[in-house]
Amino acid sequence: MSDIGSYLDEHENKNLLRFITCGSVDDGKSTLIGRLLYDSKLIYEDQISALQDDSEKCGTTGAGEIDYALLLDGLKAEREQGITIDVAYRYFSTPQRKFIIADTPGHEQYTRNMATGASTANLAVILIDARYGVVTQTRRHAFIASLLGIRHLLVAVNKMDIGGYREETFLTIRQTFSDFARRLDIPDIRFVPVSALKGTNVSCRSPELTPWYTGPSLLEILESVDVSQDVNTHDFRFPVQTVLRPHLDFRGFAGTVVSGAVAPGERLRVLPSGKVSSVKRLVTADGDLERAFAPQAVTIELADEVDISSGDMLVHDNNLPRVRDRFEAVVIWMSEIPLKAGSHYLVRHAGRFVKARVAALLYAIDVNTMEQSEVAELPLNGIGRIVVETTLPLYVDAYAVNRATGSLVFVDPLSNVTAGAAMITDDVFVDAQTPRAVSDAATLIRDHVERREFHWETGLVTARDRLVRNRHVGKTVLVTGGSTIAVQTFGKELEQRLFRLNLNSYYLGYSSLSRGLASDVADIRSEHDAQIRRLGELSRILTDAGLIFITALPEADRYTVERLKLLSQPNELLTVELGGVGDAVRGAAITLDERTPLAEGVDAVLALLADNRVIPDYCI
């Protein structure tokens, strides 16, 4: 029993390495893993016998040869076509380490499957067919591995036996890939020449076939690569999965430590409530722990009675994540329905489902050239950078710092299928350099208005309730076109007439805005533009409150009027132009001759408001 116990303890304490095999189709990924399993003596005799029979029936290696790929390609379609379609996971171990392998497909149409397998990997083995060298899928998979935070890349130049193990072939491929990899964020890249079919340099070195290669074999690299520094041990993050209350004397919060470590006595903060307590116990089925590390599953008992629910997060009091409802992310799109700006999804982040909106599609990334290009949509397997907005704040870190809290999954709210995977970045999108043009401004403001309405929080009083009480709807009236004195006088007179009719109206002069609500605005384009932005937001609020909001802007140009109309949405803005030909210039609802008497002009505007069903007919 002591020998068995020692063996189990030794096996339990082995270091675990998760890795994937990727690359272009037919580069030998499945064959390589099958060869590793075979050479590691981890295939039973009955499995070998079945493998030999399968190789005779549907193998691709020729008569008498074992097709090791059949150990992983278990789907009927995979065996018929000789390709990998789904991600296949296999487990094996050596005296030095335990391994979990994900064999990923090489076809471009299954890129999403490759990304799924890479999401939890520490290392990627990229196979390159020595006959063809670096191809599109080689670059694509290397780029995705970089995006997903894989810090170790093992480039296996396969099928060296076909070309006679020529050193020049290996060196050429190594140089080509190294030139491409300089643009990737992968600090550890190693190269090894192999023949997965023959076993050359796979589990042990083959100096008789590759005397010019003096490095370790592929398995020796897998056994020795150091991944201890890849785990975030500094930032403690603990999403609460469930609350355990077996009896009155115990209340614990169960979950997985996704990063960092925690110990009894340490002070924790609860997000989103902000409550602070300290750790009383770290409870597991095998007893209490003195310290819990990622990725251990534990139950945390706090010293104080704190209200915590599933989806909340526990963090160290002096080390908080960012709380964001708007952020940038790099997305790998996995849905056949293209990603477009303005689309709504559910996002899963750290155990929570939150409603989200793609506020902007900034650009798509060409994996071959690494160039960025403006696109209207992102297709299946496309990679791009987006701006995401959520209805509730998320507790996020940059993906480069913390893979657990820096990643999220898009879910289609109708079909409930996974639509995409995203990695949160440090940057925040701003439109500071956008040219000042009416069309560009309209696009930006429409995006802003859509975001604003998406988050707009209403009270218990409805628009119909206000209509019944006020006897009119909310509306903004912009008076422009004349001199400063003329538009101010007209606006004030209109306000007074409406007030005398027992209608709720309010006049705000531009000087009141610039010296009050917008006096602190410092805008990179111009102070005027920033003040107009404030005026438009105020228009939205006051019309939502049911007021007839009146403001006066002398000589407002078409650019200003268009901005105000957009910002006032979903309520309409009516423009009154004094002494001009504003219908063609500003799209005015009514144009009054400068010689029209003040009272007559106000009567005309009141009639306009009645015609537009803003105020009742009997008021005029």
Coordinates of C-alpha atoms in Angstrom, one line a residue:
M1 CA 0.0 0.0 0.0
S2 CA 2.9 2.3 0.7
D3 CA 4.3 1.9 -2.8
I4 CA 0.8 2.5 -4.3
G5 CA 0.4 5.6 -2.1
S6 CA 3.8 6.9 -3.0
Y7 CA 3.0 6.4 -6.7
L8 CA -0.3 8.2 -6.4
D9 CA 1.2 11.1 -4.5
E10 CA 4.0 11.4 -7.1
H11 CA 1.4 11.4 -9.9
E12 CA -0.8 13.9 -8.1
N13 CA 2.0 16.3 -7.6
K14 CA 3.2 16.3 -11.2
N15 CA 3.1 19.6 -13.1
L16 CA 0.3 19.8 -15.7
L17 CA 0.9 21.3 -19.2
R18 CA -2.1 22.0 -21.5
F19 CA -1.1 22.4 -25.1
I20 CA -2.7 22.4 -28.6
T21 CA -1.5 21.2 -32.0
C22 CA -2.5 23.6 -34.8
G23 CA -1.4 24.6 -38.3
S24 CA -2.7 24.1 -41.8
V25 CA -4.8 21.1 -43.0
D26 CA -2.9 17.9 -43.5
D27 CA 0.3 19.1 -41.8
G28 CA 0.2 16.0 -39.5
K29 CA -1.3 17.3 -36.2
S30 CA -3.3 14.3 -35.4
T31 CA -0.5 12.0 -36.5
L32 CA 1.9 13.7 -34.2
I33 CA -0.3 13.3 -31.1
G34 CA -1.0 9.7 -32.0
R35 CA 2.8 9.1 -32.3
L36 CA 3.3 10.7 -28.9
L37 CA 0.7 8.5 -27.3
Y38 CA 2.2 5.4 -29.0
D39 CA 5.8 6.1 -28.1
S40 CA 4.8 6.9 -24.5
K41 CA 3.4 3.4 -24.2
L42 CA 0.0 4.7 -23.3
I43 CA -2.0 2.7 -25.9
Y44 CA -3.4 -0.7 -24.8
E45 CA -2.8 -3.7 -27.0
D46 CA -6.5 -3.9 -28.0
Q47 CA -6.3 -0.3 -29.1
I48 CA -3.2 -1.0 -31.2
S49 CA -4.9 -3.9 -32.8
A50 CA -8.0 -1.8 -33.6
L51 CA -5.8 1.0 -34.9
Q52 CA -4.0 -1.5 -37.2
D53 CA -7.4 -2.7 -38.6
D54 CA -8.7 0.9 -39.0
S55 CA -5.4 1.9 -40.8
E56 CA -6.0 -0.9 -43.3
K57 CA -9.6 0.3 -43.9
C58 CA -9.4 4.1 -43.9
G59 CA -5.8 5.0 -43.3
T60 CA -3.9 7.5 -45.4
T61 CA -0.3 6.3 -44.7
G62 CA -0.1 3.4 -47.2
A63 CA -0.2 -0.4 -46.8
G64 CA 1.4 -1.8 -43.7
E65 CA 1.8 1.6 -42.0
I66 CA -0.1 2.6 -38.9
D67 CA -2.1 5.8 -39.3
Y68 CA -1.7 7.3 -35.9
A69 CA -4.1 10.2 -36.7
L70 CA -7.0 7.7 -36.3
L71 CA -6.4 7.7 -32.6
L72 CA -7.9 11.2 -32.5
D73 CA -10.0 11.6 -35.7
G74 CA -13.0 9.7 -34.3
L75 CA -15.8 11.3 -36.3
K76 CA -17.0 9.5 -39.4
A77 CA -16.5 12.6 -41.5
E78 CA -13.0 13.0 -40.2
R79 CA -12.0 9.5 -41.2
E80 CA -13.7 9.7 -44.6
Q81 CA -12.0 13.0 -45.5
G82 CA -8.8 12.4 -43.7
I83 CA -9.0 15.7 -41.8
T84 CA -9.7 17.0 -38.3
I85 CA -13.1 18.8 -37.8
D86 CA -13.8 19.0 -34.1
V87 CA -11.4 19.5 -31.2
A88 CA -10.2 16.2 -29.8
Y89 CA -8.7 16.1 -26.2
R90 CA -6.3 13.5 -25.0
Y91 CA -4.5 12.9 -21.7
F92 CA -1.2 11.3 -21.2
S93 CA 1.7 11.5 -18.7
T94 CA 5.4 10.9 -18.5
P95 CA 7.6 10.6 -15.4
Q96 CA 8.2 14.3 -15.6
R97 CA 4.8 15.8 -16.3
K98 CA 1.1 15.4 -17.0
F99 CA -0.3 16.6 -20.3
I100 CA -3.7 17.5 -21.7
I101 CA -3.6 17.8 -25.5
A102 CA -6.1 19.5 -27.8
D103 CA -5.9 18.5 -31.4
T104 CA -7.5 21.3 -33.4
P105 CA -8.6 21.4 -37.1
G106 CA -6.6 23.0 -39.8
H107 CA -9.3 24.1 -42.2
E108 CA -10.1 27.9 -42.2
Q109 CA -13.8 27.2 -41.8
Y110 CA -13.0 25.5 -38.4
T111 CA -10.9 28.4 -37.1
R112 CA -13.4 28.9 -34.3
N113 CA -12.8 25.3 -33.1
M114 CA -9.1 26.0 -33.0
A115 CA -9.7 29.2 -30.9
T116 CA -11.8 27.1 -28.5
G117 CA -9.0 24.6 -28.0
A118 CA -6.4 27.4 -27.5
S119 CA -8.3 29.3 -24.9
T120 CA -7.0 27.2 -22.0
A121 CA -3.6 26.2 -23.4
N122 CA -0.2 27.1 -22.0
L123 CA 1.7 26.1 -25.2
A124 CA 0.9 25.7 -28.9
V125 CA 2.6 23.2 -31.2
I126 CA 2.3 24.6 -34.7
L127 CA 3.1 22.1 -37.4
I128 CA 4.4 23.1 -40.8
D129 CA 4.6 20.8 -43.7
A130 CA 8.2 20.9 -44.9
R131 CA 7.0 20.6 -48.5
Y132 CA 5.0 23.8 -48.5
G133 CA 6.5 25.9 -45.7
V134 CA 4.6 28.7 -44.0
V135 CA 1.1 29.1 -45.4
T136 CA -2.0 31.2 -44.6
Q137 CA -3.3 28.9 -41.8
T138 CA 0.1 28.8 -40.2
R139 CA 0.0 32.5 -39.8
R140 CA -3.6 32.5 -38.8
H141 CA -3.2 30.0 -36.0
A142 CA 0.0 31.6 -34.8
F143 CA -1.8 35.0 -34.6
I144 CA -4.7 33.5 -32.8
A145 CA -2.4 31.8 -30.3
S146 CA -0.8 35.2 -29.7
L147 CA -4.2 36.9 -29.2
L148 CA -5.2 34.2 -26.7
G149 CA -2.2 34.9 -24.6
I150 CA -0.2 31.7 -25.3
R151 CA 3.4 32.6 -24.4
H152 CA 5.2 29.4 -25.6
L153 CA 5.2 28.3 -29.2
L154 CA 6.8 25.1 -30.5
V155 CA 7.1 25.1 -34.3
A156 CA 7.4 21.5 -35.5
V157 CA 8.6 21.3 -39.1
N158 CA 7.0 18.0 -40.1
K159 CA 7.4 15.5 -42.9
M160 CA 11.1 16.1 -43.1
D161 CA 11.5 12.5 -44.2
I162 CA 9.9 13.3 -47.6
G163 CA 12.6 15.8 -48.5
G164 CA 15.5 13.6 -47.2
Y165 CA 15.9 15.6 -43.9
R166 CA 17.6 18.5 -45.6
E167 CA 18.9 21.2 -43.2
E168 CA 18.3 23.9 -45.8
T169 CA 14.6 23.2 -45.8
F170 CA 14.4 23.5 -42.0
L171 CA 16.4 26.7 -41.9
T172 CA 14.4 28.4 -44.6
I173 CA 11.1 27.7 -42.8
R174 CA 12.5 28.8 -39.5
Q175 CA 13.6 32.1 -40.9
T176 CA 10.3 32.7 -42.7
F177 CA 8.3 32.0 -39.6
S178 CA 10.6 34.1 -37.4
D179 CA 10.2 37.1 -39.7
F180 CA 6.4 36.8 -39.3
A181 CA 6.5 36.1 -35.6
R182 CA 8.4 39.3 -34.8
R183 CA 5.0 41.1 -35.0
L184 CA 3.4 38.6 -32.5
D185 CA 3.4 38.8 -28.7
I186 CA 5.0 35.4 -28.1
P187 CA 8.2 35.6 -26.1
D188 CA 9.2 31.9 -26.3
I189 CA 9.4 30.3 -29.8
R190 CA 11.3 27.1 -30.4
F191 CA 11.8 25.0 -33.6
V192 CA 12.3 21.3 -34.1
P193 CA 12.5 19.2 -37.3
V194 CA 10.3 16.1 -37.0
S195 CA 8.6 13.3 -38.9
A196 CA 5.5 12.4 -37.0
L197 CA 4.9 9.3 -39.1
K198 CA 8.4 7.9 -38.6
G199 CA 8.8 9.2 -35.0
T200 CA 11.9 11.3 -35.9
N201 CA 12.8 13.7 -33.1
V202 CA 9.3 13.2 -31.5
S203 CA 9.8 11.4 -28.3
C204 CA 13.6 11.2 -28.5
R205 CA 16.3 12.7 -30.7
S206 CA 17.3 11.1 -34.0
P207 CA 20.9 12.1 -34.6
E208 CA 21.4 9.5 -37.3
L209 CA 18.7 11.2 -39.5
T210 CA 19.2 14.8 -38.5
P211 CA 22.9 15.1 -37.4
W212 CA 22.7 18.8 -38.1
Y213 CA 20.1 19.3 -35.4
T214 CA 21.5 19.3 -31.8
G215 CA 18.5 20.5 -29.9
P216 CA 16.1 18.5 -27.8
S217 CA 13.3 16.3 -29.1
L218 CA 9.7 17.6 -29.2
L219 CA 8.7 15.6 -26.1
E220 CA 11.8 16.8 -24.2
I221 CA 10.7 20.4 -24.9
L222 CA 7.2 19.7 -23.7
E223 CA 8.5 18.1 -20.5
S224 CA 10.9 20.9 -19.7
V225 CA 9.2 24.2 -20.8
D226 CA 8.5 26.4 -17.7
V227 CA 5.0 27.7 -17.6
S228 CA 5.0 28.7 -13.9
Q229 CA 5.4 32.4 -14.7
D230 CA 2.3 32.4 -17.0
V231 CA -0.2 32.2 -14.2
N232 CA -1.3 35.5 -12.6
T233 CA -0.4 35.0 -9.0
H234 CA -0.8 38.6 -8.0
D235 CA -4.4 39.6 -8.7
F236 CA -6.8 37.6 -6.6
R237 CA -10.1 37.2 -8.4
F238 CA -12.9 34.9 -7.1
P239 CA -16.2 34.9 -9.0
V240 CA -18.9 33.5 -6.6
Q241 CA -20.7 30.6 -8.2
T242 CA -23.1 29.7 -5.4
V243 CA -23.8 30.4 -1.8
L244 CA -23.7 27.4 0.6
R245 CA -25.9 27.5 3.7
P246 CA -26.1 23.9 5.0
H247 CA -27.1 25.1 8.5
L248 CA -27.5 28.2 10.6
D249 CA -23.9 28.3 11.7
F250 CA -22.2 28.3 8.3
R251 CA -22.5 30.5 5.2
G252 CA -19.9 30.1 2.6
F253 CA -19.3 31.3 -0.9
A254 CA -18.2 28.6 -3.4
G255 CA -16.3 29.2 -6.6
T256 CA -12.9 28.8 -8.3
V257 CA -9.9 31.0 -7.7
V258 CA -9.3 32.2 -11.3
S259 CA -6.1 34.1 -10.5
G260 CA -4.0 35.0 -7.5
A261 CA -4.1 33.5 -4.1
V262 CA -5.9 34.0 -0.8
A263 CA -5.4 33.1 2.9
P264 CA -7.4 33.3 6.1
G265 CA -7.2 36.8 7.7
E266 CA -6.8 38.7 4.4
R267 CA -9.3 41.5 3.8
L268 CA -11.5 41.1 0.8
R269 CA -13.9 43.5 -1.0
V270 CA -17.2 42.4 -2.5
L271 CA -18.1 43.7 -6.0
P272 CA -20.4 45.4 -6.8
S273 CA -21.5 46.2 -3.3
G274 CA -18.1 47.4 -2.1
K275 CA -18.5 45.8 1.3
V276 CA -15.3 44.7 3.1
S277 CA -14.7 41.7 5.3
S278 CA -11.9 39.3 6.1
V279 CA -11.4 35.6 5.3
K280 CA -12.4 33.3 8.2
R281 CA -11.9 29.9 6.6
L282 CA -11.0 28.3 3.3
V283 CA -13.1 25.2 3.2
T284 CA -12.8 22.1 0.9
A285 CA -14.1 18.6 0.9
D286 CA -10.7 17.5 2.2
G287 CA -10.5 20.0 5.0
D288 CA -9.5 23.6 5.5
L289 CA -6.7 25.2 3.6
E290 CA -4.0 27.6 4.8
R291 CA -3.8 29.2 1.3
A292 CA -5.8 28.7 -1.9
F293 CA -4.2 29.3 -5.4
A294 CA -5.6 29.4 -8.9
P295 CA -7.2 27.2 -10.2
Q296 CA -8.4 25.6 -7.0
A297 CA -12.1 25.3 -6.2
V298 CA -12.8 26.4 -2.6
T299 CA -15.6 27.7 -0.3
I300 CA -14.7 31.0 1.4
E301 CA -16.3 31.8 4.8
L302 CA -16.1 35.4 5.8
A303 CA -15.8 36.8 9.3
D304 CA -18.8 39.1 8.8
E305 CA -22.4 38.6 7.6
V306 CA -22.1 40.2 4.1
D307 CA -24.8 40.0 1.4
I308 CA -23.2 38.2 -1.5
S309 CA -25.0 36.5 -4.5
S310 CA -24.0 34.3 -7.4
G311 CA -22.2 36.5 -10.0
D312 CA -20.5 38.8 -7.4
M313 CA -16.7 38.8 -7.2
L314 CA -14.4 38.7 -4.2
V315 CA -11.0 40.6 -4.6
H316 CA -8.3 41.9 -2.3
D317 CA -9.3 45.2 -0.8
N318 CA -6.1 46.8 -2.1
N319 CA -6.1 45.3 -5.5
L320 CA -9.3 46.0 -7.5
P321 CA -10.2 45.2 -11.1
R322 CA -11.5 47.9 -13.4
V323 CA -15.2 48.4 -13.3
R324 CA -16.3 49.1 -16.9
D325 CA -19.5 49.2 -18.9
R326 CA -17.6 50.3 -22.0
F327 CA -14.4 48.9 -23.3
E328 CA -12.4 47.7 -26.3
A329 CA -11.8 44.1 -27.2
V330 CA -10.3 42.0 -29.9
V331 CA -12.9 39.5 -31.1
I332 CA -12.7 36.2 -32.9
W333 CA -16.1 35.8 -34.6
M334 CA -17.6 32.3 -34.5
S335 CA -21.1 32.8 -35.9
E336 CA -22.3 32.4 -39.5
I337 CA -24.3 35.6 -38.9
P338 CA -21.8 38.4 -39.4
L339 CA -20.9 40.8 -36.5
K340 CA -22.2 44.4 -37.1
A341 CA -22.0 47.5 -35.1
G342 CA -25.2 48.1 -33.1
S343 CA -25.9 44.4 -32.7
H344 CA -27.1 43.2 -29.3
Y345 CA -25.9 40.0 -27.5
L346 CA -25.5 38.4 -24.1
V347 CA -21.9 38.3 -22.9
R348 CA -20.7 35.7 -20.4
H349 CA -17.9 37.1 -18.2
A350 CA -16.5 35.6 -15.0
G351 CA -19.7 33.5 -14.5
R352 CA -22.2 36.3 -15.2
F353 CA -24.5 36.9 -18.1
V354 CA -25.0 40.6 -19.0
K355 CA -26.8 42.2 -21.9
A356 CA -24.3 43.9 -24.3
R357 CA -24.2 45.9 -27.5
V358 CA -21.4 46.2 -30.0
A359 CA -21.0 50.0 -30.1
A360 CA -18.5 50.1 -32.9
L361 CA -16.6 47.8 -35.2
L362 CA -13.2 49.6 -35.4
Y363 CA -11.4 47.5 -37.9
A364 CA -10.7 43.9 -39.1
I365 CA -7.3 42.3 -39.0
D366 CA -5.7 40.6 -42.0
V367 CA -3.8 37.7 -40.4
N368 CA -1.5 37.4 -43.4
T369 CA -0.2 41.0 -43.4
M370 CA -1.4 42.1 -39.9
E371 CA -3.0 45.1 -41.6
Q372 CA -6.1 46.8 -40.2
S373 CA -8.9 47.7 -42.5
E374 CA -12.3 49.4 -42.1
V375 CA -15.2 46.9 -42.7
A376 CA -19.0 47.1 -42.3
E377 CA -19.2 43.6 -40.8
L378 CA -17.0 40.8 -39.5
P379 CA -17.7 37.4 -41.1
L380 CA -17.4 33.9 -39.6
N381 CA -13.8 33.3 -38.4
G382 CA -13.0 37.0 -38.8
I383 CA -10.8 38.8 -36.3
G384 CA -11.3 42.4 -35.5
R385 CA -11.4 45.1 -32.8
I386 CA -14.6 46.3 -31.4
V387 CA -16.1 48.6 -28.7
V388 CA -18.5 46.8 -26.3
E389 CA -21.1 48.4 -24.0
T390 CA -22.9 46.5 -21.3
T391 CA -26.0 47.3 -19.3
L392 CA -24.3 46.4 -16.1
P393 CA -20.6 47.1 -15.3
L394 CA -18.2 44.2 -15.5
Y395 CA -15.1 43.7 -13.3
V396 CA -12.4 43.4 -15.9
D397 CA -8.6 43.3 -16.3
A398 CA -6.7 43.5 -19.5
Y399 CA -6.5 40.1 -21.1
A400 CA -2.7 40.4 -21.3
V401 CA -2.6 40.7 -17.5
N402 CA -5.4 38.2 -16.5
R403 CA -6.9 35.8 -19.0
A404 CA -9.7 34.9 -16.6
T405 CA -11.2 38.3 -16.2
G406 CA -10.0 39.7 -19.5
S407 CA -12.0 37.4 -21.7
L408 CA -15.7 37.2 -22.5
V409 CA -18.0 35.1 -24.7
F410 CA -20.7 36.5 -27.0
V411 CA -24.0 34.5 -26.9
D412 CA -26.8 35.0 -29.4
P413 CA -29.8 35.9 -27.3
L414 CA -32.3 34.1 -29.7
S415 CA -30.5 30.9 -30.5
N416 CA -28.4 30.7 -27.3
V417 CA -25.3 29.6 -29.4
T418 CA -21.8 31.0 -28.9
A419 CA -21.3 33.8 -31.4
G420 CA -17.8 35.0 -30.6
A421 CA -14.9 35.1 -28.1
A422 CA -13.2 38.4 -27.2
M423 CA -10.1 39.6 -25.3
I424 CA -10.4 42.9 -23.5
T425 CA -7.6 45.4 -24.2
D426 CA -6.3 48.4 -22.3
D427 CA -7.3 51.1 -24.8
V428 CA -10.5 53.1 -24.8
F429 CA -11.9 54.2 -28.2
V430 CA -12.2 58.0 -28.7
D431 CA -13.2 59.8 -31.9
A432 CA -10.9 62.8 -31.2
Q433 CA -9.3 62.8 -34.7
T434 CA -12.5 62.5 -36.7
P435 CA -12.8 65.3 -39.2
R436 CA -15.4 68.0 -38.5
A437 CA -17.9 67.1 -41.3
V438 CA -21.6 66.9 -41.2
S439 CA -21.8 63.3 -42.4
D440 CA -19.0 62.1 -40.0
A441 CA -20.5 63.9 -37.1
A442 CA -23.9 62.4 -37.9
T443 CA -22.5 58.9 -37.8
L444 CA -20.7 59.5 -34.5
I445 CA -23.7 61.1 -32.9
R446 CA -26.1 58.4 -34.1
D447 CA -23.8 55.9 -32.4
H448 CA -23.8 58.0 -29.2
V449 CA -27.6 58.4 -29.3
E450 CA -28.0 54.6 -29.8
R451 CA -25.7 53.9 -26.8
R452 CA -27.5 56.5 -24.7
E453 CA -31.0 55.1 -25.5
F454 CA -29.7 51.6 -24.9
H455 CA -28.8 52.6 -21.3
W456 CA -31.7 55.1 -20.8
E457 CA -33.3 54.5 -17.4
T458 CA -36.9 55.5 -17.0
G459 CA -38.9 56.1 -13.9
L460 CA -42.4 55.0 -13.0
V461 CA -44.1 58.0 -14.7
T462 CA -44.7 57.2 -18.3
A463 CA -44.9 59.6 -21.3
R464 CA -48.6 59.0 -21.4
D465 CA -49.0 60.0 -17.8
R466 CA -47.2 63.3 -18.5
L467 CA -49.4 63.9 -21.6
V468 CA -52.6 63.4 -19.6
R469 CA -51.5 65.8 -16.9
N470 CA -49.7 68.4 -19.1
R471 CA -52.2 68.3 -22.1
H472 CA -49.2 68.3 -24.4
V473 CA -46.1 66.4 -25.4
G474 CA -42.5 67.4 -24.9
K475 CA -40.9 69.2 -27.8
T476 CA -37.8 71.3 -28.5
V477 CA -38.2 74.6 -30.4
L478 CA -34.9 76.1 -31.8
V479 CA -35.2 79.8 -32.8
T480 CA -32.4 80.9 -35.2
G481 CA -31.7 83.0 -38.3
G482 CA -31.9 86.5 -37.0
S483 CA -29.8 88.7 -34.8
T484 CA -29.1 87.8 -31.2
I485 CA -31.6 90.2 -29.8
A486 CA -34.3 89.1 -32.4
V487 CA -34.0 85.3 -31.6
Q488 CA -33.8 86.0 -27.8
T489 CA -36.9 88.2 -27.9
F490 CA -38.9 85.7 -30.0
G491 CA -38.0 82.8 -27.8
K492 CA -38.9 84.5 -24.6
E493 CA -42.2 85.7 -26.1
L494 CA -43.1 82.2 -27.2
E495 CA -42.3 80.9 -23.7
Q496 CA -44.6 83.5 -22.1
R497 CA -47.5 82.8 -24.5
L498 CA -47.3 79.0 -23.8
F499 CA -47.2 79.7 -20.0
R500 CA -50.3 81.8 -20.3
L501 CA -52.0 78.9 -22.0
N502 CA -51.2 76.8 -18.9
L503 CA -48.7 74.8 -20.9
N504 CA -45.3 73.8 -19.4
S505 CA -42.6 75.7 -21.2
Y506 CA -39.0 76.7 -20.5
Y507 CA -36.7 79.1 -22.3
L508 CA -32.9 78.8 -22.1
G509 CA -30.6 81.3 -23.7
Y510 CA -27.3 80.3 -25.2
S511 CA -25.4 82.6 -22.9
S512 CA -27.0 80.9 -19.9
L513 CA -25.7 77.6 -21.3
S514 CA -22.2 78.7 -22.1
R515 CA -21.8 80.5 -18.7
G516 CA -23.5 77.8 -16.7
L517 CA -24.0 74.1 -17.7
A518 CA -21.2 74.1 -20.3
S519 CA -18.8 76.5 -18.6
D520 CA -16.4 73.8 -17.6
V521 CA -16.3 72.0 -20.9
A522 CA -12.9 71.7 -22.5
D523 CA -13.2 70.1 -25.9
I524 CA -10.5 69.2 -28.4
R525 CA -12.5 70.4 -31.4
S526 CA -13.9 73.7 -30.1
E527 CA -15.7 75.1 -27.2
H528 CA -18.8 75.8 -29.3
D529 CA -19.2 72.1 -30.4
A530 CA -18.9 71.0 -26.8
Q531 CA -21.6 73.4 -25.7
I532 CA -23.9 72.3 -28.5
R533 CA -23.4 68.7 -27.3
R534 CA -24.6 69.8 -23.8
L535 CA -27.5 71.6 -25.2
G536 CA -28.6 68.5 -27.2
E537 CA -28.4 66.3 -24.1
L538 CA -30.4 68.9 -22.1
S539 CA -33.0 68.9 -24.9
R540 CA -33.4 65.1 -24.6
I541 CA -33.9 65.4 -20.8
L542 CA -36.4 68.3 -20.7
T543 CA -38.5 66.9 -23.5
D544 CA -38.6 63.5 -21.8
A545 CA -39.9 65.4 -18.7
G546 CA -42.7 66.7 -20.9
L547 CA -41.6 70.3 -21.3
I548 CA -41.8 72.5 -24.4
F549 CA -38.1 73.5 -24.4
I550 CA -37.2 76.7 -26.2
T551 CA -33.7 77.9 -27.0
A552 CA -32.3 80.6 -29.3
L553 CA -29.1 80.3 -31.4
P554 CA -28.5 83.3 -33.7
E555 CA -27.2 82.2 -37.2
A556 CA -27.0 78.5 -36.4
D557 CA -25.5 76.6 -39.3
R558 CA -26.7 73.4 -40.8
Y559 CA -24.0 71.4 -39.0
T560 CA -25.3 72.7 -35.6
V561 CA -29.0 72.2 -36.4
E562 CA -28.3 68.6 -37.5
R563 CA -26.4 67.8 -34.3
L564 CA -29.2 69.1 -32.2
K565 CA -31.8 67.2 -34.1
L566 CA -29.9 63.9 -33.6
L567 CA -29.2 64.5 -30.0
S568 CA -32.8 65.3 -29.3
Q569 CA -34.0 61.9 -30.5
P570 CA -36.3 60.1 -30.0
N571 CA -38.1 63.4 -29.6
E572 CA -38.4 65.8 -32.5
L573 CA -36.8 69.3 -32.8
L574 CA -38.6 72.1 -34.6
T575 CA -36.6 74.9 -36.1
V576 CA -38.0 78.4 -36.4
E577 CA -36.0 80.7 -38.7
L578 CA -36.4 84.4 -38.5
G579 CA -35.7 86.7 -41.5
G580 CA -34.1 84.1 -43.8
V581 CA -34.5 81.4 -46.4
G582 CA -33.9 78.7 -43.9
D583 CA -35.9 75.8 -45.5
A584 CA -33.1 75.1 -47.9
V585 CA -30.3 75.9 -45.6
R586 CA -31.3 74.5 -42.2
G587 CA -34.4 72.4 -42.8
A588 CA -36.6 74.9 -40.8
A589 CA -40.1 73.8 -39.9
I590 CA -41.2 77.4 -40.4
T591 CA -39.6 80.5 -41.8
L592 CA -40.8 84.0 -40.8
D593 CA -40.1 87.2 -42.7
E594 CA -38.1 89.7 -40.7
R595 CA -40.9 92.2 -41.1
T596 CA -43.5 89.9 -39.5
P597 CA -44.8 91.4 -36.2
L598 CA -43.7 89.6 -33.1
A599 CA -47.2 88.6 -32.0
E600 CA -48.1 87.3 -35.4
G601 CA -45.0 85.3 -35.7
V602 CA -45.6 83.7 -32.3
D603 CA -49.2 82.9 -33.4
A604 CA -47.8 81.1 -36.5
V605 CA -45.5 79.0 -34.3
L606 CA -48.3 78.1 -32.0
A607 CA -50.4 77.0 -35.0
L608 CA -47.4 74.9 -36.1
L609 CA -47.3 73.2 -32.7
A610 CA -51.0 72.5 -32.9
D611 CA -50.6 71.1 -36.4
N612 CA -47.8 68.8 -35.2
R613 CA -50.1 67.7 -32.3
V614 CA -47.7 69.1 -29.7
I615 CA -50.4 71.2 -28.1
P616 CA -54.2 70.9 -28.4
D617 CA -56.0 72.9 -31.0
Y618 CA -58.3 74.6 -28.5
C619 CA -55.3 76.4 -27.0
I620 CA -54.8 78.7 -30.0

